[in-house]
Amino acid sequence: MGSTQSGAGLPVGQLSIRSYATLASEQSLSHLATLDGGDSLLARLPTTSGGIYFCAAGTQPSQSSLAENGVVLFVVVQRAIQQGQTSLSNWQMRTASAQRKQGGDATDLQPASTWSDPAVWQQLAGQTGLSSEFDCHAGVYRSQDRLFAVNRPTSEDVASMVSDQQLSELFAGLALDRVDQTAGGLGGILRE
């Protein structure tokens, strides 16, 4: 707890604790910060779902300088929230892709050979019957106790333009009438 992610020190030594509660537990507490007398200021009780955090001092000015020196309290709460979110995260967002990415995505959860195995994953939402490979089609899937939300790639929403030369090459040899007009233009109506 002594430093920030950037490595800068937190002003923990500048905290003034004037009164505090004594933490007692039948189970073993992890003492994260202790006071001069050895009593615990900040403790964690490990549980199967992460842990429970205890702060023995209050934020009232008569009890401590936690309110005045709020950065320490803010960091403690922020780190507890991050750890709680990590312990509860049984979901993952992915982008639909025909290419299997190595490392970092679903490859760290299950081998690529099991991705198309219906016994390993179950579709919960999305169009059914498109494919047996969940990572190629948008939808919500379950694999064991994990949830996956697979979204269309954002590149599908980007409108690409074809140049005049490419258009001529694509339709070479076909009889067609090409209308070159921009949206909102009234030139075509006036000519009629």
GROMACS .gro file of C-alpha atoms in nm:
model
  192
    1MET     CA    1   0.000   0.000   0.000
    2GLY     CA    2   0.303   0.224   0.025
    3SER     CA    3   0.315   0.348  -0.336
    4THR     CA    4   0.104   0.439  -0.636
    5GLN     CA    5   0.112   0.257  -0.969
    6SER     CA    6   0.360   0.516  -1.095
    7GLY     CA    7   0.591   0.435  -0.804
    8ALA     CA    8   0.537   0.762  -0.616
    9GLY     CA    9   0.501   0.717  -0.242
   10LEU     CA   10   0.169   0.762  -0.065
   11PRO     CA   11   0.172   0.989   0.241
   12VAL     CA   12   0.085   0.700   0.474
   13GLY     CA   13   0.335   0.816   0.737
   14GLN     CA   14   0.160   1.152   0.759
   15LEU     CA   15  -0.166   0.997   0.880
   16SER     CA   16  -0.267   1.087   1.232
   17ILE     CA   17  -0.486   0.829   1.407
   18ARG     CA   18  -0.638   0.969   1.727
   19SER     CA   19  -0.884   0.689   1.807
   20TYR     CA   20  -0.955   0.351   1.656
   21ALA     CA   21  -1.141   0.026   1.711
   22THR     CA   22  -0.964  -0.297   1.789
   23LEU     CA   23  -1.017  -0.568   1.530
   24ALA     CA   24  -1.076  -0.917   1.667
   25SER     CA   25  -1.158  -1.224   1.464
   26GLU     CA   26  -1.175  -1.598   1.518
   27GLN     CA   27  -1.022  -1.637   1.174
   28SER     CA   28  -0.679  -1.517   1.071
   29LEU     CA   29  -0.672  -1.157   0.946
   30SER     CA   30  -0.416  -1.030   0.698
   31HIS     CA   31  -0.278  -0.711   0.854
   32LEU     CA   32  -0.225  -0.464   0.570
   33ALA     CA   33  -0.139  -0.161   0.784
   34THR     CA   34  -0.058  -0.157   1.155
   35LEU     CA   35  -0.034   0.117   1.414
   36ASP     CA   36   0.268   0.185   1.636
   37GLY     CA   37   0.132  -0.037   1.916
   38GLY     CA   38   0.088  -0.331   1.678
   39ASP     CA   39  -0.288  -0.302   1.645
   40SER     CA   40  -0.426  -0.335   1.296
   41LEU     CA   41  -0.538  -0.020   1.112
   42LEU     CA   42  -0.629  -0.195   0.787
   43ALA     CA   43  -0.695  -0.568   0.767
   44ARG     CA   44  -0.833  -0.820   0.523
   45LEU     CA   45  -1.027  -1.135   0.603
   46PRO     CA   46  -0.983  -1.382   0.314
   47THR     CA   47  -1.303  -1.545   0.187
   48THR     CA   48  -1.387  -1.780  -0.098
   49SER     CA   49  -1.516  -1.479  -0.296
   50GLY     CA   50  -1.213  -1.256  -0.246
   51GLY     CA   51  -1.199  -1.087   0.091
   52ILE     CA   52  -1.352  -0.847   0.340
   53TYR     CA   53  -1.160  -0.531   0.431
   54PHE     CA   54  -1.168  -0.357   0.769
   55CYS     CA   55  -1.044  -0.009   0.858
   56ALA     CA   56  -1.015   0.045   1.234
   57ALA     CA   57  -1.023   0.426   1.217
   58GLY     CA   58  -1.307   0.655   1.119
   59THR     CA   59  -1.288   0.959   0.894
   60GLN     CA   60  -1.417   1.210   1.151
   61PRO     CA   61  -1.153   1.478   1.229
   62SER     CA   62  -1.169   1.379   1.597
   63GLN     CA   63  -1.071   1.020   1.502
   64SER     CA   64  -0.811   1.054   1.226
   65SER     CA   65  -0.669   1.264   0.946
   66LEU     CA   66  -0.805   1.026   0.679
   67ALA     CA   67  -1.048   1.294   0.555
   68GLU     CA   68  -0.778   1.563   0.542
   69ASN     CA   69  -0.528   1.330   0.379
   70GLY     CA   70  -0.788   1.177   0.150
   71VAL     CA   71  -0.550   1.039  -0.110
   72VAL     CA   72  -0.458   0.746   0.116
   73LEU     CA   73  -0.821   0.656   0.185
   74PHE     CA   74  -0.904   0.700  -0.184
   75VAL     CA   75  -0.624   0.463  -0.290
   76VAL     CA   76  -0.725   0.204  -0.029
   77VAL     CA   77  -1.087   0.207  -0.145
   78GLN     CA   78  -0.989   0.209  -0.514
   79ARG     CA   79  -0.760  -0.093  -0.474
   80ALA     CA   80  -1.027  -0.281  -0.278
   81ILE     CA   81  -1.278  -0.213  -0.557
   82GLN     CA   82  -1.033  -0.332  -0.823
   83GLN     CA   83  -0.963  -0.654  -0.634
   84GLY     CA   84  -1.335  -0.708  -0.583
   85GLN     CA   85  -1.407  -0.662  -0.952
   86THR     CA   86  -1.129  -0.902  -1.044
   87SER     CA   87  -1.261  -1.171  -0.811
   88LEU     CA   88  -1.614  -1.134  -0.951
   89SER     CA   89  -1.526  -1.115  -1.320
   90ASN     CA   90  -1.660  -1.428  -1.484
   91TRP     CA   91  -1.724  -1.254  -1.816
   92GLN     CA   92  -1.513  -1.141  -2.110
   93MET     CA   93  -1.574  -0.913  -2.408
   94ARG     CA   94  -1.439  -1.025  -2.747
   95THR     CA   95  -1.458  -0.911  -3.106
   96ALA     CA   96  -1.578  -1.167  -3.360
   97SER     CA   97  -1.286  -1.277  -3.573
   98ALA     CA   98  -1.207  -1.565  -3.804
   99GLN     CA   99  -0.843  -1.543  -3.693
  100ARG     CA  100  -0.761  -1.711  -3.364
  101LYS     CA  101  -0.558  -1.477  -3.145
  102GLN     CA  102  -0.280  -1.635  -2.946
  103GLY     CA  103  -0.256  -1.520  -2.585
  104GLY     CA  104  -0.456  -1.265  -2.392
  105ASP     CA  105  -0.805  -1.353  -2.515
  106ALA     CA  106  -0.987  -1.682  -2.484
  107THR     CA  107  -0.668  -1.878  -2.553
  108ASP     CA  108  -0.569  -1.842  -2.190
  109LEU     CA  109  -0.901  -1.996  -2.083
  110GLN     CA  110  -0.925  -2.292  -2.315
  111PRO     CA  111  -0.719  -2.447  -2.596
  112ALA     CA  112  -0.809  -2.346  -2.952
  113SER     CA  113  -0.913  -2.703  -3.036
  114THR     CA  114  -1.207  -2.673  -2.792
  115TRP     CA  115  -1.343  -2.344  -2.930
  116SER     CA  116  -1.566  -2.519  -3.181
  117ASP     CA  117  -1.665  -2.800  -2.944
  118PRO     CA  118  -2.033  -2.750  -2.849
  119ALA     CA  119  -1.973  -2.953  -2.532
  120VAL     CA  120  -1.741  -2.678  -2.404
  121TRP     CA  121  -1.952  -2.368  -2.481
  122GLN     CA  122  -2.324  -2.290  -2.501
  123GLN     CA  123  -2.486  -2.006  -2.697
  124LEU     CA  124  -2.713  -1.793  -2.476
  125ALA     CA  125  -2.811  -1.514  -2.720
  126GLY     CA  126  -2.758  -1.418  -3.083
  127GLN     CA  127  -2.849  -1.574  -3.418
  128THR     CA  128  -2.850  -1.952  -3.399
  129GLY     CA  129  -2.747  -2.188  -3.674
  130LEU     CA  130  -2.486  -1.960  -3.832
  131SER     CA  131  -2.181  -2.157  -3.731
  132SER     CA  132  -2.042  -2.385  -3.466
  133GLU     CA  133  -1.749  -2.148  -3.407
  134PHE     CA  134  -1.861  -1.894  -3.150
  135ASP     CA  135  -1.564  -1.662  -3.193
  136CYS     CA  136  -1.668  -1.580  -3.552
  137HIS     CA  137  -2.024  -1.462  -3.483
  138ALA     CA  138  -2.170  -1.203  -3.248
  139GLY     CA  139  -2.366  -1.336  -2.952
  140VAL     CA  140  -2.349  -1.423  -2.583
  141TYR     CA  141  -2.191  -1.756  -2.494
  142ARG     CA  142  -2.116  -1.958  -2.182
  143SER     CA  143  -1.811  -2.178  -2.138
  144GLN     CA  144  -1.804  -2.355  -1.802
  145ASP     CA  145  -1.856  -2.071  -1.549
  146ARG     CA  146  -1.741  -1.789  -1.782
  147LEU     CA  147  -1.961  -1.564  -1.999
  148PHE     CA  148  -1.842  -1.427  -2.334
  149ALA     CA  149  -1.999  -1.136  -2.520
  150VAL     CA  150  -1.878  -1.153  -2.879
  151ASN     CA  151  -1.938  -0.832  -3.076
  152ARG     CA  152  -1.915  -0.749  -3.444
  153PRO     CA  153  -1.585  -0.583  -3.532
  154THR     CA  154  -1.610  -0.203  -3.556
  155SER     CA  155  -1.455  -0.228  -3.903
  156GLU     CA  156  -1.791  -0.359  -4.029
  157ASP     CA  157  -1.944  -0.018  -3.961
  158VAL     CA  158  -1.686   0.175  -4.163
  159ALA     CA  159  -1.818   0.268  -4.507
  160SER     CA  160  -1.544   0.229  -4.765
  161MET     CA  161  -1.549   0.414  -5.096
  162VAL     CA  162  -1.462   0.261  -5.430
  163SER     CA  163  -1.269   0.484  -5.668
  164ASP     CA  164  -1.404   0.566  -6.015
  165GLN     CA  165  -1.130   0.354  -6.172
  166GLN     CA  166  -1.209   0.052  -5.952
  167LEU     CA  167  -1.579   0.089  -6.032
  168SER     CA  168  -1.509   0.098  -6.406
  169GLU     CA  169  -1.290  -0.213  -6.377
  170LEU     CA  170  -1.553  -0.400  -6.174
  171PHE     CA  171  -1.830  -0.338  -6.428
  172ALA     CA  172  -1.616  -0.348  -6.743
  173GLY     CA  173  -1.807  -0.502  -7.034
  174LEU     CA  174  -2.151  -0.453  -6.875
  175ALA     CA  175  -2.408  -0.209  -7.005
  176LEU     CA  176  -2.502   0.030  -6.727
  177ASP     CA  177  -2.602   0.388  -6.667
  178ARG     CA  178  -2.405   0.555  -6.392
  179VAL     CA  179  -2.558   0.847  -6.201
  180ASP     CA  180  -2.302   1.071  -6.033
  181GLN     CA  181  -2.486   1.281  -5.779
  182THR     CA  182  -2.434   1.375  -5.418
  183ALA     CA  183  -2.698   1.332  -5.153
  184GLY     CA  184  -2.925   1.633  -5.118
  185GLY     CA  185  -2.847   1.768  -5.463
  186LEU     CA  186  -3.140   1.896  -5.670
  187GLY     CA  187  -2.965   1.886  -6.008
  188GLY     CA  188  -3.134   1.561  -6.119
  189ILE     CA  189  -3.483   1.692  -6.042
  190LEU     CA  190  -3.420   2.021  -6.222
  191ARG     CA  191  -3.302   1.841  -6.536
  192GLU     CA  192  -3.621   1.635  -6.552
   0.00000   0.00000   0.00000
